[in-house]
Amino acid sequence: MTDMSSPILATREVRKEFRTADGVIAAVDGVSIELNGGDFVALHGPSGCGKSTLMLMAGALLSPDDGEVEIGGENPYQLGVERRAGFRSEHVGFVFQQFHLIPFLDVLDNVRVCELASKSSADLDIRARELLDKFQLSERLHHVPSTLSVGEQQRVALARALVQQPKLILADEPTGNLDAENAGIILQHLSGFAEAGGAVLMVTHDDRARSAASRSLELKQGKICS
């Protein structure tokens, strides 16, 4: 059970190194951040500075070499692989630049995909339909991703991230493939999620996205510098 008095997300001196042909690279070097309900944080910096690596560690997808990650007061890396996957599904929503929609599933099943391998859930089906209506996709429920516009695909991806009612959204360049209008729609929904008490950590190179966030952190050579 998560501790509601704890930050929604905390990383404490997390480090991650990768071995390459040129030697060891410190992708993330002792980074501590904290997000509480209402926080919408933009993480920016030059390519290769460790932003995506930090996000993967924060989302319980990549174990840090050192330091701790806590989501709602619980360290997901102390859980076994299966329990960690369940914890991640329950507590974290992910939005990526490339959408990662399943091409042979329709819009509704892409949003409900977390439940397709297990027993169906009437509540989840209702939430999926409500989100798709909110994102103006009700008439697209049974369309496959290839028939959608880029902006529609990203809205489906955001609905999928929200359907489990997580407290944390991790967004990696969510506006990177979008025009100004569709980027604005996505940023508005991310802001609304934070205003409702959730927390958002967003990796971005987009100045429009940074301006939508409540605060901004810069990462350089694996370290937070602002």
PDB file of C-alpha atoms in Angstrom:
ATOM      1  CA  MET A   1       0.000   0.000   0.000  1.00  0.00           C
ATOM      2  CA  THR A   2       1.329   3.443  -0.880  1.00  0.00           C
ATOM      3  CA  ASP A   3       1.732   6.170   1.733  1.00  0.00           C
ATOM      4  CA  MET A   4      -0.526   9.092   0.788  1.00  0.00           C
ATOM      5  CA  SER A   5       1.527  11.435   3.014  1.00  0.00           C
ATOM      6  CA  SER A   6       4.643  10.754   0.933  1.00  0.00           C
ATOM      7  CA  PRO A   7       5.576  12.520  -2.302  1.00  0.00           C
ATOM      8  CA  ILE A   8       3.956  10.964  -5.355  1.00  0.00           C
ATOM      9  CA  LEU A   9       7.446  10.558  -6.847  1.00  0.00           C
ATOM     10  CA  ALA A  10      10.849  10.875  -5.222  1.00  0.00           C
ATOM     11  CA  THR A  11      14.267   9.966  -6.580  1.00  0.00           C
ATOM     12  CA  ARG A  12      17.134  10.131  -4.114  1.00  0.00           C
ATOM     13  CA  GLU A  13      20.671  10.355  -5.457  1.00  0.00           C
ATOM     14  CA  VAL A  14      19.905   7.943  -8.289  1.00  0.00           C
ATOM     15  CA  ARG A  15      22.768   6.952 -10.570  1.00  0.00           C
ATOM     16  CA  LYS A  16      22.978   4.944 -13.765  1.00  0.00           C
ATOM     17  CA  GLU A  17      26.095   4.075 -15.765  1.00  0.00           C
ATOM     18  CA  PHE A  18      26.441   2.413 -19.146  1.00  0.00           C
ATOM     19  CA  ARG A  19      29.527   0.696 -20.505  1.00  0.00           C
ATOM     20  CA  THR A  20      30.425   1.591 -24.082  1.00  0.00           C
ATOM     21  CA  ALA A  21      33.360   0.998 -26.386  1.00  0.00           C
ATOM     22  CA  ASP A  22      34.704   4.361 -25.208  1.00  0.00           C
ATOM     23  CA  GLY A  23      34.408   3.514 -21.517  1.00  0.00           C
ATOM     24  CA  VAL A  24      31.847   4.056 -18.770  1.00  0.00           C
ATOM     25  CA  ILE A  25      29.287   6.832 -19.237  1.00  0.00           C
ATOM     26  CA  ALA A  26      27.439   8.248 -16.227  1.00  0.00           C
ATOM     27  CA  ALA A  27      24.018   8.796 -17.811  1.00  0.00           C
ATOM     28  CA  VAL A  28      22.442   9.938 -14.530  1.00  0.00           C
ATOM     29  CA  ASP A  29      24.749  11.081 -11.758  1.00  0.00           C
ATOM     30  CA  GLY A  30      23.184  11.533  -8.318  1.00  0.00           C
ATOM     31  CA  VAL A  31      19.804  13.089  -9.196  1.00  0.00           C
ATOM     32  CA  SER A  32      17.234  13.849  -6.508  1.00  0.00           C
ATOM     33  CA  ILE A  33      13.796  15.170  -7.443  1.00  0.00           C
ATOM     34  CA  GLU A  34      10.437  15.230  -5.685  1.00  0.00           C
ATOM     35  CA  LEU A  35       6.946  15.597  -7.119  1.00  0.00           C
ATOM     36  CA  ASN A  36       3.796  16.102  -5.072  1.00  0.00           C
ATOM     37  CA  GLY A  37       0.167  16.318  -6.071  1.00  0.00           C
ATOM     38  CA  GLY A  38      -0.373  19.325  -8.324  1.00  0.00           C
ATOM     39  CA  ASP A  39       3.177  19.338  -9.711  1.00  0.00           C
ATOM     40  CA  PHE A  40       3.674  19.511 -13.475  1.00  0.00           C
ATOM     41  CA  VAL A  41       7.444  19.426 -13.999  1.00  0.00           C
ATOM     42  CA  ALA A  42       9.246  19.804 -17.325  1.00  0.00           C
ATOM     43  CA  LEU A  43      12.656  18.122 -17.564  1.00  0.00           C
ATOM     44  CA  HIS A  44      14.805  19.570 -20.327  1.00  0.00           C
ATOM     45  CA  GLY A  45      18.397  19.561 -21.496  1.00  0.00           C
ATOM     46  CA  PRO A  46      20.573  18.624 -24.484  1.00  0.00           C
ATOM     47  CA  SER A  47      20.269  15.277 -26.228  1.00  0.00           C
ATOM     48  CA  GLY A  48      22.159  12.541 -24.408  1.00  0.00           C
ATOM     49  CA  CYS A  49      22.098  14.291 -21.031  1.00  0.00           C
ATOM     50  CA  GLY A  50      20.213  11.452 -19.298  1.00  0.00           C
ATOM     51  CA  LYS A  51      16.594  12.664 -19.405  1.00  0.00           C
ATOM     52  CA  SER A  52      15.039   9.477 -20.755  1.00  0.00           C
ATOM     53  CA  THR A  53      17.231   7.303 -18.523  1.00  0.00           C
ATOM     54  CA  LEU A  54      16.037   9.246 -15.480  1.00  0.00           C
ATOM     55  CA  MET A  55      12.433   8.871 -16.598  1.00  0.00           C
ATOM     56  CA  LEU A  56      12.793   5.107 -17.070  1.00  0.00           C
ATOM     57  CA  MET A  57      14.213   4.787 -13.559  1.00  0.00           C
ATOM     58  CA  ALA A  58      11.442   7.007 -12.159  1.00  0.00           C
ATOM     59  CA  GLY A  59       8.848   4.781 -13.835  1.00  0.00           C
ATOM     60  CA  ALA A  60      10.153   1.484 -12.405  1.00  0.00           C
ATOM     61  CA  LEU A  61      11.361   0.366 -15.843  1.00  0.00           C
ATOM     62  CA  LEU A  62      15.138   0.590 -15.294  1.00  0.00           C
ATOM     63  CA  SER A  63      16.863  -0.225 -12.012  1.00  0.00           C
ATOM     64  CA  PRO A  64      19.282   2.459 -10.783  1.00  0.00           C
ATOM     65  CA  ASP A  65      22.843   1.416 -10.012  1.00  0.00           C
ATOM     66  CA  ASP A  66      22.647   3.422  -6.806  1.00  0.00           C
ATOM     67  CA  GLY A  67      20.112   5.557  -4.958  1.00  0.00           C
ATOM     68  CA  GLU A  68      16.392   5.037  -4.449  1.00  0.00           C
ATOM     69  CA  VAL A  69      13.131   5.605  -6.284  1.00  0.00           C
ATOM     70  CA  GLU A  70       9.867   5.866  -4.377  1.00  0.00           C
ATOM     71  CA  ILE A  71       6.356   6.139  -5.802  1.00  0.00           C
ATOM     72  CA  GLY A  72       3.804   6.963  -3.132  1.00  0.00           C
ATOM     73  CA  GLY A  73       6.341   6.052  -0.479  1.00  0.00           C
ATOM     74  CA  GLU A  74       7.109   2.587  -1.881  1.00  0.00           C
ATOM     75  CA  ASN A  75      10.283   1.513  -3.641  1.00  0.00           C
ATOM     76  CA  PRO A  76       9.148  -0.520  -6.683  1.00  0.00           C
ATOM     77  CA  TYR A  77      12.627  -1.990  -7.119  1.00  0.00           C
ATOM     78  CA  GLN A  78      12.185  -3.914  -3.879  1.00  0.00           C
ATOM     79  CA  LEU A  79       9.334  -5.847  -5.497  1.00  0.00           C
ATOM     80  CA  GLY A  80       9.684  -8.942  -7.634  1.00  0.00           C
ATOM     81  CA  VAL A  81       9.373  -8.572 -11.391  1.00  0.00           C
ATOM     82  CA  GLU A  82       5.684  -9.539 -11.595  1.00  0.00           C
ATOM     83  CA  ARG A  83       4.632  -7.469  -8.583  1.00  0.00           C
ATOM     84  CA  ARG A  84       6.606  -4.521  -9.912  1.00  0.00           C
ATOM     85  CA  ALA A  85       4.787  -4.738 -13.251  1.00  0.00           C
ATOM     86  CA  GLY A  86       1.456  -4.718 -11.441  1.00  0.00           C
ATOM     87  CA  PHE A  87       2.534  -1.827  -9.233  1.00  0.00           C
ATOM     88  CA  ARG A  88       3.672   0.141 -12.295  1.00  0.00           C
ATOM     89  CA  SER A  89       0.384  -0.498 -14.099  1.00  0.00           C
ATOM     90  CA  GLU A  90      -1.606   0.679 -11.084  1.00  0.00           C
ATOM     91  CA  HIS A  91       0.395   3.759 -10.120  1.00  0.00           C
ATOM     92  CA  VAL A  92       2.099   5.127 -13.256  1.00  0.00           C
ATOM     93  CA  GLY A  93       0.786   6.224 -16.639  1.00  0.00           C
ATOM     94  CA  PHE A  94       3.198   6.582 -19.563  1.00  0.00           C
ATOM     95  CA  VAL A  95       2.912   8.809 -22.640  1.00  0.00           C
ATOM     96  CA  PHE A  96       5.569   8.597 -25.361  1.00  0.00           C
ATOM     97  CA  GLN A  97       6.395  10.584 -28.489  1.00  0.00           C
ATOM     98  CA  GLN A  98       5.888   7.488 -30.666  1.00  0.00           C
ATOM     99  CA  PHE A  99       2.497   6.585 -29.068  1.00  0.00           C
ATOM    100  CA  HIS A 100       3.205   2.776 -28.981  1.00  0.00           C
ATOM    101  CA  LEU A 101      -0.369   1.895 -29.899  1.00  0.00           C
ATOM    102  CA  ILE A 102      -1.005  -1.710 -30.921  1.00  0.00           C
ATOM    103  CA  PRO A 103      -1.772  -1.553 -34.643  1.00  0.00           C
ATOM    104  CA  PHE A 104      -4.257  -4.449 -34.821  1.00  0.00           C
ATOM    105  CA  LEU A 105      -6.358  -3.299 -31.835  1.00  0.00           C
ATOM    106  CA  ASP A 106      -9.035  -0.660 -32.160  1.00  0.00           C
ATOM    107  CA  VAL A 107      -9.058   2.558 -30.145  1.00  0.00           C
ATOM    108  CA  LEU A 108     -11.144   1.175 -27.284  1.00  0.00           C
ATOM    109  CA  ASP A 109      -9.022  -1.947 -26.873  1.00  0.00           C
ATOM    110  CA  ASN A 110      -5.806   0.092 -27.036  1.00  0.00           C
ATOM    111  CA  VAL A 111      -7.046   2.083 -24.045  1.00  0.00           C
ATOM    112  CA  ARG A 112      -8.149  -1.092 -22.214  1.00  0.00           C
ATOM    113  CA  VAL A 113      -5.043  -3.069 -23.155  1.00  0.00           C
ATOM    114  CA  CYS A 114      -3.819  -3.389 -19.557  1.00  0.00           C
ATOM    115  CA  GLU A 115      -6.872  -5.584 -18.824  1.00  0.00           C
ATOM    116  CA  LEU A 116      -7.034  -7.635 -22.012  1.00  0.00           C
ATOM    117  CA  ALA A 117      -4.725 -10.359 -20.671  1.00  0.00           C
ATOM    118  CA  SER A 118      -6.810 -10.772 -17.506  1.00  0.00           C
ATOM    119  CA  LYS A 119     -10.470 -10.736 -16.592  1.00  0.00           C
ATOM    120  CA  SER A 120     -12.500  -7.929 -18.085  1.00  0.00           C
ATOM    121  CA  SER A 121     -13.513  -5.019 -15.901  1.00  0.00           C
ATOM    122  CA  ALA A 122     -16.816  -3.191 -16.329  1.00  0.00           C
ATOM    123  CA  ASP A 123     -15.420  -0.197 -14.436  1.00  0.00           C
ATOM    124  CA  LEU A 124     -12.399   0.000 -16.710  1.00  0.00           C
ATOM    125  CA  ASP A 125     -14.599  -0.201 -19.797  1.00  0.00           C
ATOM    126  CA  ILE A 126     -16.728   2.671 -18.477  1.00  0.00           C
ATOM    127  CA  ARG A 127     -13.644   4.776 -17.669  1.00  0.00           C
ATOM    128  CA  ALA A 128     -12.152   4.070 -21.107  1.00  0.00           C
ATOM    129  CA  ARG A 129     -15.321   5.198 -22.859  1.00  0.00           C
ATOM    130  CA  GLU A 130     -15.605   8.286 -20.653  1.00  0.00           C
ATOM    131  CA  LEU A 131     -12.010   9.293 -21.394  1.00  0.00           C
ATOM    132  CA  LEU A 132     -12.432   8.766 -25.120  1.00  0.00           C
ATOM    133  CA  ASP A 133     -15.573  10.900 -25.022  1.00  0.00           C
ATOM    134  CA  LYS A 134     -13.676  13.584 -23.108  1.00  0.00           C
ATOM    135  CA  PHE A 135     -10.939  13.491 -25.747  1.00  0.00           C
ATOM    136  CA  GLN A 136     -13.535  13.724 -28.540  1.00  0.00           C
ATOM    137  CA  LEU A 137     -12.852  10.209 -29.810  1.00  0.00           C
ATOM    138  CA  SER A 138     -16.210   8.547 -29.199  1.00  0.00           C
ATOM    139  CA  GLU A 139     -16.830   8.153 -32.917  1.00  0.00           C
ATOM    140  CA  ARG A 140     -13.433   6.440 -33.315  1.00  0.00           C
ATOM    141  CA  LEU A 141     -13.876   3.624 -30.773  1.00  0.00           C
ATOM    142  CA  HIS A 142     -13.604   0.846 -33.319  1.00  0.00           C
ATOM    143  CA  HIS A 143     -11.027   2.396 -35.625  1.00  0.00           C
ATOM    144  CA  VAL A 144      -7.463   1.053 -35.709  1.00  0.00           C
ATOM    145  CA  PRO A 145      -4.543   3.471 -35.145  1.00  0.00           C
ATOM    146  CA  SER A 146      -3.543   3.694 -38.818  1.00  0.00           C
ATOM    147  CA  THR A 147      -6.866   5.371 -39.619  1.00  0.00           C
ATOM    148  CA  LEU A 148      -6.348   8.134 -37.021  1.00  0.00           C
ATOM    149  CA  SER A 149      -4.576  11.451 -37.317  1.00  0.00           C
ATOM    150  CA  VAL A 150      -1.345  11.960 -35.380  1.00  0.00           C
ATOM    151  CA  GLY A 151      -3.148  14.123 -32.836  1.00  0.00           C
ATOM    152  CA  GLU A 152      -5.873  11.509 -32.369  1.00  0.00           C
ATOM    153  CA  GLN A 153      -3.279   8.793 -31.814  1.00  0.00           C
ATOM    154  CA  GLN A 154      -1.630  10.815 -29.061  1.00  0.00           C
ATOM    155  CA  ARG A 155      -5.003  11.414 -27.403  1.00  0.00           C
ATOM    156  CA  VAL A 156      -5.611   7.642 -27.438  1.00  0.00           C
ATOM    157  CA  ALA A 157      -2.191   7.156 -25.839  1.00  0.00           C
ATOM    158  CA  LEU A 158      -3.029   9.700 -23.143  1.00  0.00           C
ATOM    159  CA  ALA A 159      -6.384   8.026 -22.463  1.00  0.00           C
ATOM    160  CA  ARG A 160      -4.539   4.707 -22.075  1.00  0.00           C
ATOM    161  CA  ALA A 161      -2.177   6.329 -19.555  1.00  0.00           C
ATOM    162  CA  LEU A 162      -5.092   7.699 -17.525  1.00  0.00           C
ATOM    163  CA  VAL A 163      -7.518   4.780 -17.576  1.00  0.00           C
ATOM    164  CA  GLN A 164      -6.049   3.043 -14.504  1.00  0.00           C
ATOM    165  CA  GLN A 165      -6.412   6.311 -12.556  1.00  0.00           C
ATOM    166  CA  PRO A 166      -2.714   6.649 -11.658  1.00  0.00           C
ATOM    167  CA  LYS A 167      -1.363   9.467  -9.509  1.00  0.00           C
ATOM    168  CA  LEU A 168       1.764   9.863 -11.665  1.00  0.00           C
ATOM    169  CA  ILE A 169       2.121  10.513 -15.393  1.00  0.00           C
ATOM    170  CA  LEU A 170       5.528  10.216 -17.057  1.00  0.00           C
ATOM    171  CA  ALA A 171       5.526  11.846 -20.492  1.00  0.00           C
ATOM    172  CA  ASP A 172       8.528  11.545 -22.833  1.00  0.00           C
ATOM    173  CA  GLU A 173       8.337  14.224 -25.566  1.00  0.00           C
ATOM    174  CA  PRO A 174       4.507  13.984 -25.705  1.00  0.00           C
ATOM    175  CA  THR A 175       4.217  16.924 -28.114  1.00  0.00           C
ATOM    176  CA  GLY A 176       7.232  16.066 -30.267  1.00  0.00           C
ATOM    177  CA  ASN A 177       5.189  14.853 -33.274  1.00  0.00           C
ATOM    178  CA  LEU A 178       2.263  17.262 -32.907  1.00  0.00           C
ATOM    179  CA  ASP A 179       1.277  20.558 -34.463  1.00  0.00           C
ATOM    180  CA  ALA A 180       0.558  23.551 -32.233  1.00  0.00           C
ATOM    181  CA  GLU A 181      -3.176  22.845 -31.920  1.00  0.00           C
ATOM    182  CA  ASN A 182      -2.814  19.198 -30.943  1.00  0.00           C
ATOM    183  CA  ALA A 183       0.153  19.939 -28.669  1.00  0.00           C
ATOM    184  CA  GLY A 184      -2.019  22.461 -26.872  1.00  0.00           C
ATOM    185  CA  ILE A 185      -4.754  19.854 -26.364  1.00  0.00           C
ATOM    186  CA  ILE A 186      -2.319  17.347 -24.838  1.00  0.00           C
ATOM    187  CA  LEU A 187      -0.713  19.965 -22.585  1.00  0.00           C
ATOM    188  CA  GLN A 188      -4.127  21.156 -21.433  1.00  0.00           C
ATOM    189  CA  HIS A 189      -5.060  17.628 -20.367  1.00  0.00           C
ATOM    190  CA  LEU A 190      -1.723  17.089 -18.599  1.00  0.00           C
ATOM    191  CA  SER A 191      -2.198  20.377 -16.751  1.00  0.00           C
ATOM    192  CA  GLY A 192      -5.719  19.338 -15.810  1.00  0.00           C
ATOM    193  CA  PHE A 193      -4.436  16.036 -14.451  1.00  0.00           C
ATOM    194  CA  ALA A 194      -1.972  17.897 -12.198  1.00  0.00           C
ATOM    195  CA  GLU A 195      -4.596  20.422 -11.119  1.00  0.00           C
ATOM    196  CA  ALA A 196      -6.798  17.508 -10.050  1.00  0.00           C
ATOM    197  CA  GLY A 197      -4.058  16.301  -7.662  1.00  0.00           C
ATOM    198  CA  GLY A 198      -1.850  14.131  -9.846  1.00  0.00           C
ATOM    199  CA  ALA A 199       1.819  14.693 -10.682  1.00  0.00           C
ATOM    200  CA  VAL A 200       3.389  14.939 -14.140  1.00  0.00           C
ATOM    201  CA  LEU A 201       7.066  14.590 -15.066  1.00  0.00           C
ATOM    202  CA  MET A 202       7.558  15.510 -18.720  1.00  0.00           C
ATOM    203  CA  VAL A 203      10.746  15.227 -20.766  1.00  0.00           C
ATOM    204  CA  THR A 204      10.675  17.837 -23.505  1.00  0.00           C
ATOM    205  CA  HIS A 205      12.664  19.937 -25.962  1.00  0.00           C
ATOM    206  CA  ASP A 206       9.532  21.972 -26.715  1.00  0.00           C
ATOM    207  CA  ASP A 207       9.428  25.525 -25.323  1.00  0.00           C
ATOM    208  CA  ARG A 208       5.617  25.459 -25.578  1.00  0.00           C
ATOM    209  CA  ALA A 209       5.536  22.413 -23.341  1.00  0.00           C
ATOM    210  CA  ARG A 210       7.968  23.928 -20.859  1.00  0.00           C
ATOM    211  CA  SER A 211       5.808  27.035 -20.565  1.00  0.00           C
ATOM    212  CA  ALA A 212       2.777  24.855 -19.720  1.00  0.00           C
ATOM    213  CA  ALA A 213       4.568  23.228 -16.776  1.00  0.00           C
ATOM    214  CA  SER A 214       4.446  24.633 -13.256  1.00  0.00           C
ATOM    215  CA  ARG A 215       8.223  24.323 -12.924  1.00  0.00           C
ATOM    216  CA  SER A 216      11.206  23.335 -15.010  1.00  0.00           C
ATOM    217  CA  LEU A 217      14.362  21.341 -14.288  1.00  0.00           C
ATOM    218  CA  GLU A 218      17.451  21.303 -16.497  1.00  0.00           C
ATOM    219  CA  LEU A 219      19.625  18.215 -16.780  1.00  0.00           C
ATOM    220  CA  LYS A 220      23.204  18.489 -18.042  1.00  0.00           C
ATOM    221  CA  GLN A 221      25.727  15.632 -18.125  1.00  0.00           C
ATOM    222  CA  GLY A 222      23.500  13.583 -15.859  1.00  0.00           C
ATOM    223  CA  LYS A 223      23.055  16.248 -13.169  1.00  0.00           C
ATOM    224  CA  ILE A 224      20.258  18.664 -12.300  1.00  0.00           C
ATOM    225  CA  CYS A 225      21.555  22.197 -12.724  1.00  0.00           C
ATOM    226  CA  SER A 226      18.395  24.264 -12.210  1.00  0.00           C
TER     227      SER A 226
END
